[in-house]
PDB file of C-alpha atoms in Angstrom:
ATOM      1  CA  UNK A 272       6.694 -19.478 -27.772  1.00 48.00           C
ATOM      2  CA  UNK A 273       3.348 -18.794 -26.726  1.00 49.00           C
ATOM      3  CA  UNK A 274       1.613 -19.610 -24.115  1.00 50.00           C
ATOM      4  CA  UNK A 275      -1.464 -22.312 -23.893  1.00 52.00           C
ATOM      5  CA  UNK A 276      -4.894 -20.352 -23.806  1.00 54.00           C
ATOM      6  CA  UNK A 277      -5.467 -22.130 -20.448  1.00 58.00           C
ATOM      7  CA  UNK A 278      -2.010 -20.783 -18.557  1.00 50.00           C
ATOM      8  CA  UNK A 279      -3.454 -17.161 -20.154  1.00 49.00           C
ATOM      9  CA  UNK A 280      -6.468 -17.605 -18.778  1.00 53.00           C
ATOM     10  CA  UNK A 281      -5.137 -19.018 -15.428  1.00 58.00           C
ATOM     11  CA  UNK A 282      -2.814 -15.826 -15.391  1.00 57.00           C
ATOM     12  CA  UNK A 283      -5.421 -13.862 -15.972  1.00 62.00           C
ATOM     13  CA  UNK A 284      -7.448 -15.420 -12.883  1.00 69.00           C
ATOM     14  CA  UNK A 285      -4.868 -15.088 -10.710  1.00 66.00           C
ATOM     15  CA  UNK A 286      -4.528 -10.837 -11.499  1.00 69.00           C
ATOM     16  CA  UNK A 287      -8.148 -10.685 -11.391  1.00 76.00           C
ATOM     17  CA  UNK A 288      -8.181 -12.574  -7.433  1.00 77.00           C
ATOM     18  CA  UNK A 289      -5.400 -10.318  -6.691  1.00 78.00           C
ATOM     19  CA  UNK A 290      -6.939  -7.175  -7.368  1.00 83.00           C
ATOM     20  CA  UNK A 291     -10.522  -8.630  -5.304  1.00 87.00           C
ATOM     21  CA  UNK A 292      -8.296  -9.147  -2.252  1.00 84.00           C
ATOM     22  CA  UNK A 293      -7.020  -5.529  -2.409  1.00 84.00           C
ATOM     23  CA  UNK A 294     -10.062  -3.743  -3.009  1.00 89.00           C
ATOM     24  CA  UNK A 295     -11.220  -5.314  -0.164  1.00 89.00           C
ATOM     25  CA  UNK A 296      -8.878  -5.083   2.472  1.00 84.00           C
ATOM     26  CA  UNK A 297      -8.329  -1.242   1.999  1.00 85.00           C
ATOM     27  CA  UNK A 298     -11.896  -1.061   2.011  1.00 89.00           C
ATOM     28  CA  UNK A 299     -11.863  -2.707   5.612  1.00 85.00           C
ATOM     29  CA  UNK A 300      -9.024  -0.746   6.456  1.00 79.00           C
ATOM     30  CA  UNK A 301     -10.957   2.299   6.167  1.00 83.00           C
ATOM     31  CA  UNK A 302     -13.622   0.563   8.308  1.00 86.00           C
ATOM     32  CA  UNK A 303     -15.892   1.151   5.387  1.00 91.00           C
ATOM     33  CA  UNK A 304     -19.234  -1.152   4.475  1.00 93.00           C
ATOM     34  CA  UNK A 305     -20.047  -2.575   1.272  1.00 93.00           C
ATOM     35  CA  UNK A 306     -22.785  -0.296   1.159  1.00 94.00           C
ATOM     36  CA  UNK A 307     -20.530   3.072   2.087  1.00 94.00           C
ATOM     37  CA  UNK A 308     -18.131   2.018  -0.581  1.00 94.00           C
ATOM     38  CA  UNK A 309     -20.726   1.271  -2.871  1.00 93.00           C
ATOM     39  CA  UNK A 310     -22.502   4.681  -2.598  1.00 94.00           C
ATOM     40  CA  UNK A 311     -18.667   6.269  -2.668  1.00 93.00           C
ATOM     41  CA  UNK A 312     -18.006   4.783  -5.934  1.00 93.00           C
ATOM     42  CA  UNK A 313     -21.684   5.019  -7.367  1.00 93.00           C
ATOM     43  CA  UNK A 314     -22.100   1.708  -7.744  1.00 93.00           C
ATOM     44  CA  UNK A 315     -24.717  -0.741  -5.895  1.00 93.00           C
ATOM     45  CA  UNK A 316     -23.337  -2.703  -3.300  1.00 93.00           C
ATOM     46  CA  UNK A 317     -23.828  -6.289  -4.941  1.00 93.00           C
ATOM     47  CA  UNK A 318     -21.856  -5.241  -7.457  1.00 93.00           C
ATOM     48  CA  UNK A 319     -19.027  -4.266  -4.676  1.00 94.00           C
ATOM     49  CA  UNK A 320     -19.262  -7.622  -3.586  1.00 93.00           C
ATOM     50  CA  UNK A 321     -19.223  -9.145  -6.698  1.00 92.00           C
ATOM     51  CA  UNK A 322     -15.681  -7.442  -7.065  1.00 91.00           C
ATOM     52  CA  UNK A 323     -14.476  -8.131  -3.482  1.00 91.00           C
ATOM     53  CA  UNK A 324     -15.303 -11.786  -4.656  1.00 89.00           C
ATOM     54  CA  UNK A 325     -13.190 -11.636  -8.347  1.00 86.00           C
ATOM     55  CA  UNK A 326     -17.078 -12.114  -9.891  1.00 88.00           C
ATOM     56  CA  UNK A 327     -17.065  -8.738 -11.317  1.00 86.00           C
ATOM     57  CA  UNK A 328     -13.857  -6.802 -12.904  1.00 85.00           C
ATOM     58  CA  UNK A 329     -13.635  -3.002 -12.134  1.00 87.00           C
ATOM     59  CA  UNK A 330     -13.508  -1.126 -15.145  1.00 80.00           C
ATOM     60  CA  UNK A 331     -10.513   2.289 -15.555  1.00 78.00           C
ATOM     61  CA  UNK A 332     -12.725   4.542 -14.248  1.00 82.00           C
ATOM     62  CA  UNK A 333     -14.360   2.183 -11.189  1.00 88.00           C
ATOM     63  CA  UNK A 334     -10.651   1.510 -10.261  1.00 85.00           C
ATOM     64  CA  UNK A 335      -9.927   5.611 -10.307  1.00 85.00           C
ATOM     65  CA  UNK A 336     -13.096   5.709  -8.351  1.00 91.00           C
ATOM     66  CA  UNK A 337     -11.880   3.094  -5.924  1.00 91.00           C
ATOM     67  CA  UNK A 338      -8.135   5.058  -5.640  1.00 86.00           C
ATOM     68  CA  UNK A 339      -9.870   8.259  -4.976  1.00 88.00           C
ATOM     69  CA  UNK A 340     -11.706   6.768  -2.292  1.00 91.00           C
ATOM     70  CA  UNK A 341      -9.123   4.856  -0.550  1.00 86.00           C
ATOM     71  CA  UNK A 342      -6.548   7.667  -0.582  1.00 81.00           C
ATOM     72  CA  UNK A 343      -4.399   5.484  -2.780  1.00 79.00           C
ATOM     73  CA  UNK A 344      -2.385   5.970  -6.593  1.00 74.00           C
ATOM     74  CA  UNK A 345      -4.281   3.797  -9.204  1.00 76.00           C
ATOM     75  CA  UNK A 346      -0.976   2.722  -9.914  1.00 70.00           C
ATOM     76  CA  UNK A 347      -1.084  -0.219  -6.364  1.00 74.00           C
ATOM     77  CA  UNK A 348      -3.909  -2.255  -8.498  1.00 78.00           C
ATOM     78  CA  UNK A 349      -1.562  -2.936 -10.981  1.00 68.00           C
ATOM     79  CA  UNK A 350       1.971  -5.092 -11.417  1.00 61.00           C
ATOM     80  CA  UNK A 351       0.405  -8.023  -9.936  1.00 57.00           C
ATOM     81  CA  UNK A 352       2.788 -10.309 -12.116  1.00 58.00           C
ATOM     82  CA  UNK A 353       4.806 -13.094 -10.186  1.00 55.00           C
ATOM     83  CA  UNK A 354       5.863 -15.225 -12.992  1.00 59.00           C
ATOM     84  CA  UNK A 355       6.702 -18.192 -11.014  1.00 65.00           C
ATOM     85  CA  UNK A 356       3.696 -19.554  -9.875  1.00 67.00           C
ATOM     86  CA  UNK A 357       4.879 -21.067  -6.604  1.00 75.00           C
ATOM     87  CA  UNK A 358       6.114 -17.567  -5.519  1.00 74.00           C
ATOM     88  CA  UNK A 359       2.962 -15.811  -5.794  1.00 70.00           C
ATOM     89  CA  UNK A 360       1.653 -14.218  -2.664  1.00 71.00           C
ATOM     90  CA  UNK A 361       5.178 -15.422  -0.777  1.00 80.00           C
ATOM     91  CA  UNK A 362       7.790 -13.746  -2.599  1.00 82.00           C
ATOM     92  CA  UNK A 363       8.731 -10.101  -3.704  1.00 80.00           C
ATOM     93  CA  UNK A 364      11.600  -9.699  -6.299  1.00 81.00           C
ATOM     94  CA  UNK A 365      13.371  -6.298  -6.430  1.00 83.00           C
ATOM     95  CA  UNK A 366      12.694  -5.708  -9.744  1.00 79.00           C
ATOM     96  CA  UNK A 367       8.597  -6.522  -9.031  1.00 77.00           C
ATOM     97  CA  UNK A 368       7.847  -4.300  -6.399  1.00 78.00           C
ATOM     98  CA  UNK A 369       4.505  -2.127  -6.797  1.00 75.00           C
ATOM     99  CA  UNK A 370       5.574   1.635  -6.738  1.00 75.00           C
ATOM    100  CA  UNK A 371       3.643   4.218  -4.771  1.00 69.00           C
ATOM    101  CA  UNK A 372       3.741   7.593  -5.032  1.00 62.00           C
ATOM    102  CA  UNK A 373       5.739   9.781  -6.680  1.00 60.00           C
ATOM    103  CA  UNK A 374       9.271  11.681  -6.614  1.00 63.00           C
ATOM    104  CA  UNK A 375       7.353  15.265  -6.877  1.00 66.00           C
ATOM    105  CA  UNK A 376       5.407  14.542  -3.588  1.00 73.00           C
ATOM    106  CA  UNK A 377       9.210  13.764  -2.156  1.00 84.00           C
ATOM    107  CA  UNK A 378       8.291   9.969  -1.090  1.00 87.00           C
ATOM    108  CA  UNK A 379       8.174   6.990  -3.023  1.00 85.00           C
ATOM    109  CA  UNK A 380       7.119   3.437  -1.161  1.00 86.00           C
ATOM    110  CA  UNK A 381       7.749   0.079  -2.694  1.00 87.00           C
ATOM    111  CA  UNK A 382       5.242  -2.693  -1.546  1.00 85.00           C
ATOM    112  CA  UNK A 383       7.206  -5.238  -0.201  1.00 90.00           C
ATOM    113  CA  UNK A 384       4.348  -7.558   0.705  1.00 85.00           C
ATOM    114  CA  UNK A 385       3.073  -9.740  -1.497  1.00 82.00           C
ATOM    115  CA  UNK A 386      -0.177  -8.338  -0.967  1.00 75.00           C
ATOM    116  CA  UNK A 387      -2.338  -6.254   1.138  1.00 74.00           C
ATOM    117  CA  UNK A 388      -4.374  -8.913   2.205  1.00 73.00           C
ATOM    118  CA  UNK A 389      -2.124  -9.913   5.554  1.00 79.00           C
ATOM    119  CA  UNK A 390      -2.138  -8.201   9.046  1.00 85.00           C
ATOM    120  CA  UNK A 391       0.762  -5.717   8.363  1.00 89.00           C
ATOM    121  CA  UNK A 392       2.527  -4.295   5.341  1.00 87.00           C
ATOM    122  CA  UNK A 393       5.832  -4.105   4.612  1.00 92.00           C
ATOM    123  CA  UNK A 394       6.887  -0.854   2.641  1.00 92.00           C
ATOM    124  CA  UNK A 395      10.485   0.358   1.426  1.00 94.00           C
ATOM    125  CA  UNK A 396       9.603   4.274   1.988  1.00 94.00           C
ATOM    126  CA  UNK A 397      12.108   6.678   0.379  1.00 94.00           C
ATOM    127  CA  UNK A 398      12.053  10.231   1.317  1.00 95.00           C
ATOM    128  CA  UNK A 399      13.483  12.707  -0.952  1.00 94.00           C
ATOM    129  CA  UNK A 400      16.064  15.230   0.934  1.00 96.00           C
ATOM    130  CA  UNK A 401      14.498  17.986   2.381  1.00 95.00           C
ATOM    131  CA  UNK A 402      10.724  16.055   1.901  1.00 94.00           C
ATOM    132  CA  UNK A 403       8.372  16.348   4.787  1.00 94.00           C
ATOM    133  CA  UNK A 404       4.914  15.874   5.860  1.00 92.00           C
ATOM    134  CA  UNK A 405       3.667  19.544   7.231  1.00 92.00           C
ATOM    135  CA  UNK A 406       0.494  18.353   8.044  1.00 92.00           C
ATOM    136  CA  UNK A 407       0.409  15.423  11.424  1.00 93.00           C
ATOM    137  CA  UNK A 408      -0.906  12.182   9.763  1.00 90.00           C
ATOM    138  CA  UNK A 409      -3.019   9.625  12.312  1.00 90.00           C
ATOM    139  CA  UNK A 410      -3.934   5.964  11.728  1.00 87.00           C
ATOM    140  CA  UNK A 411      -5.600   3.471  13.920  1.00 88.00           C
ATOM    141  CA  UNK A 412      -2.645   1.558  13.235  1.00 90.00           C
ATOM    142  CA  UNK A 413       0.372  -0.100  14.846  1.00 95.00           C
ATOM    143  CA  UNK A 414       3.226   1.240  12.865  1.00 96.00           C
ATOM    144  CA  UNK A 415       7.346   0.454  13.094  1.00 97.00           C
ATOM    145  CA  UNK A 416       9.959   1.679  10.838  1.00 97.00           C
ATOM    146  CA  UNK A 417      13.832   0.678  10.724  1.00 98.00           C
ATOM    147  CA  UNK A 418      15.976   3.535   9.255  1.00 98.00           C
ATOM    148  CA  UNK A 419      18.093   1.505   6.381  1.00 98.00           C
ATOM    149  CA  UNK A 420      20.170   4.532   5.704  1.00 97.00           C
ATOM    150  CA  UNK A 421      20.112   8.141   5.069  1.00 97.00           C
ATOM    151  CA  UNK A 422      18.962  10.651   8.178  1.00 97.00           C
ATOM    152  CA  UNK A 423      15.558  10.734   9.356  1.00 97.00           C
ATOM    153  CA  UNK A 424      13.255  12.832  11.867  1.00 98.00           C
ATOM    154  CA  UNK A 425      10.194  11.262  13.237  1.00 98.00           C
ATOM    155  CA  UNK A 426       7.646  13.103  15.067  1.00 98.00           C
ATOM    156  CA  UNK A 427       5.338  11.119  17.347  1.00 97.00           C
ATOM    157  CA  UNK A 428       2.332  12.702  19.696  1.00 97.00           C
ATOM    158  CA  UNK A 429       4.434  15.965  19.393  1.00 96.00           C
ATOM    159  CA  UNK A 430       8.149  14.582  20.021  1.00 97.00           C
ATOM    160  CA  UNK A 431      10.651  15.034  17.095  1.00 98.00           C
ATOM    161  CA  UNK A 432      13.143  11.943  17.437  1.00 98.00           C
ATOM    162  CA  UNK A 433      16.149  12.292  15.216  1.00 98.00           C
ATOM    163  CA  UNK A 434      17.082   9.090  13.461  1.00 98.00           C
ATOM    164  CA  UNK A 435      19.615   7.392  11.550  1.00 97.00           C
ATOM    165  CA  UNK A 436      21.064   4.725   9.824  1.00 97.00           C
ATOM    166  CA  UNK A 437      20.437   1.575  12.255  1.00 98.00           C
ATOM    167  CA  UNK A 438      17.868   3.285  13.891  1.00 98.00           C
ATOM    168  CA  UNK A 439      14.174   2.664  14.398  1.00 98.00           C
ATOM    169  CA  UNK A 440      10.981   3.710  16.102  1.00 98.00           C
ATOM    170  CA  UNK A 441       7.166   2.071  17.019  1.00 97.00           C
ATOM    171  CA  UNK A 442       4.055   4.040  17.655  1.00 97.00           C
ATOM    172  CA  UNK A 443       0.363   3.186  17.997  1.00 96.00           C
ATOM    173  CA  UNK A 444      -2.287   5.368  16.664  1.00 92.00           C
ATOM    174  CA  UNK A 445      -0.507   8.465  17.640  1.00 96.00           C
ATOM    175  CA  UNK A 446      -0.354  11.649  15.633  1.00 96.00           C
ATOM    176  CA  UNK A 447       2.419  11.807  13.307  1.00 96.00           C
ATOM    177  CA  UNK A 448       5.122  13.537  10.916  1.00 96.00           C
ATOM    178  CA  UNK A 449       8.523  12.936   9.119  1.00 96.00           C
ATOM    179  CA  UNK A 450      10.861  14.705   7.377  1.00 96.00           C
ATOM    180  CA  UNK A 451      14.391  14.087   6.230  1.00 97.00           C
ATOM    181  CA  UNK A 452      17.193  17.407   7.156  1.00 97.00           C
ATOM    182  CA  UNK A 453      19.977  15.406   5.501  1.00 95.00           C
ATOM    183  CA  UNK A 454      21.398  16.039   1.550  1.00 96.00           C
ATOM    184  CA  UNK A 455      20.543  12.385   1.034  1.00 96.00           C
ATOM    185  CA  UNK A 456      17.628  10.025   0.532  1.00 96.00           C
ATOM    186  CA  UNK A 457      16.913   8.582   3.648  1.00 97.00           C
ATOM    187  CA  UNK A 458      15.503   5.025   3.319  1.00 97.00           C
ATOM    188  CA  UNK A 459      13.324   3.680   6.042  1.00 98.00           C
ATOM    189  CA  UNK A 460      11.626  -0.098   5.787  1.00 97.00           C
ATOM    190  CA  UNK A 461       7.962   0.722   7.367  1.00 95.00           C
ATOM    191  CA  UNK A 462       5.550  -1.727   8.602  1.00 95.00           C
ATOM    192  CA  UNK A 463       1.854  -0.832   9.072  1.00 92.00           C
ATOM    193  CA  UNK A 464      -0.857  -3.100  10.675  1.00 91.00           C
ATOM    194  CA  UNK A 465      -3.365  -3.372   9.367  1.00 84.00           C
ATOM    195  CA  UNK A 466      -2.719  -2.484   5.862  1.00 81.00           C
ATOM    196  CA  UNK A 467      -3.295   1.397   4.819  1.00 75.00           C
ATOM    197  CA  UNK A 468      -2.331   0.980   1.484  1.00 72.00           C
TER     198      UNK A 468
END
């Protein structure tokens, strides 16, 4: 059965406000102005806002434009389908996470926010065995994690902090690397404020 031309198009507003909101909250969680971004992605900066607004739809390439920018896979402005309406920006089913990142790099993240328009995010982070980050991250963010299972090793302002399953761990803007010793994937539920991804 198909559907009516105005549930389409409603569906198809709904993506379309969905992508707006996270274009621009990564673009203020890189503390980055209309302008900056606009100049970043070679576009003018009413044209940004136009986007950040759902006025204007970002073509493929403005959208690989925007990823490269925000440090981001092109892949998080996709799978914005909730198909039950009263769900949508509320509820996360398993099978509708967005995926980030990829099993080569040793870490794939599941969005488990509705959206990255909120305060925090809410990631499932899975770390590959032997995956680690060589190179100390920092955010100006608040960031928690709760180690769901597997072993983990957390590195904060120069401590390593071995972790497992029950475990977790809270740091503020400090300097930062993981890694995982153990023969198994080590799932850790991570919460960032305010939104990185």
């Amino acid at each position: 059965m198909a559907l009516p031309s105005t549930a389409i198009r409603s569906e198809q507003e709904n993506r379309e406000r969905l992508l707006a909101g996270d274009i621009r909250a990564l673009r203020r969680a890189r503390g980055l102005t209309l302008a900056e971004t606009g100049l970043k992605v070679g576009r003018s900066v009413g044209w940004v806002s136009q986007v950040e607004r759902g006025l204007s739809i970002p073509s493929l390439s403005d959208l690989r434009a925007f990823a490269e920018l925000f440090g981001v896979p092109v892949s998080l402005f996709f799978s914005h389908d909730v198909p039950v309406e009263n769900e949508r920006g509320v509820v996360v089913r398993a099978g509708s996470r967005r995926t980030l990142g990829t099993s080569d790099s040793g870490l794939v993240e599941e969005l488990l926010s509705p959206d990255l328009g909120g305060s925090f995010e809410m990631l499932r982070s899975v770390f590959a065995p032997g995956a680690e980050l060589k190179t100390e991250a920092r955010r100006p963010t608040e960031e928690a994690g709760y180690v769901a299972s597997g072993s983990f090793d957390i590195e904060i302002s120069g401590v390593w902090h071995k972790l497992g399953e029950g475990d977790s761990f809270r740091f503020d803007g400090k300097p930062f690397r993981w890694r995982n010793p153990g023969a198994e994937p080590a799932v850790v539920i991570w919460v960032v404020s305010p939104p990185v991804y």
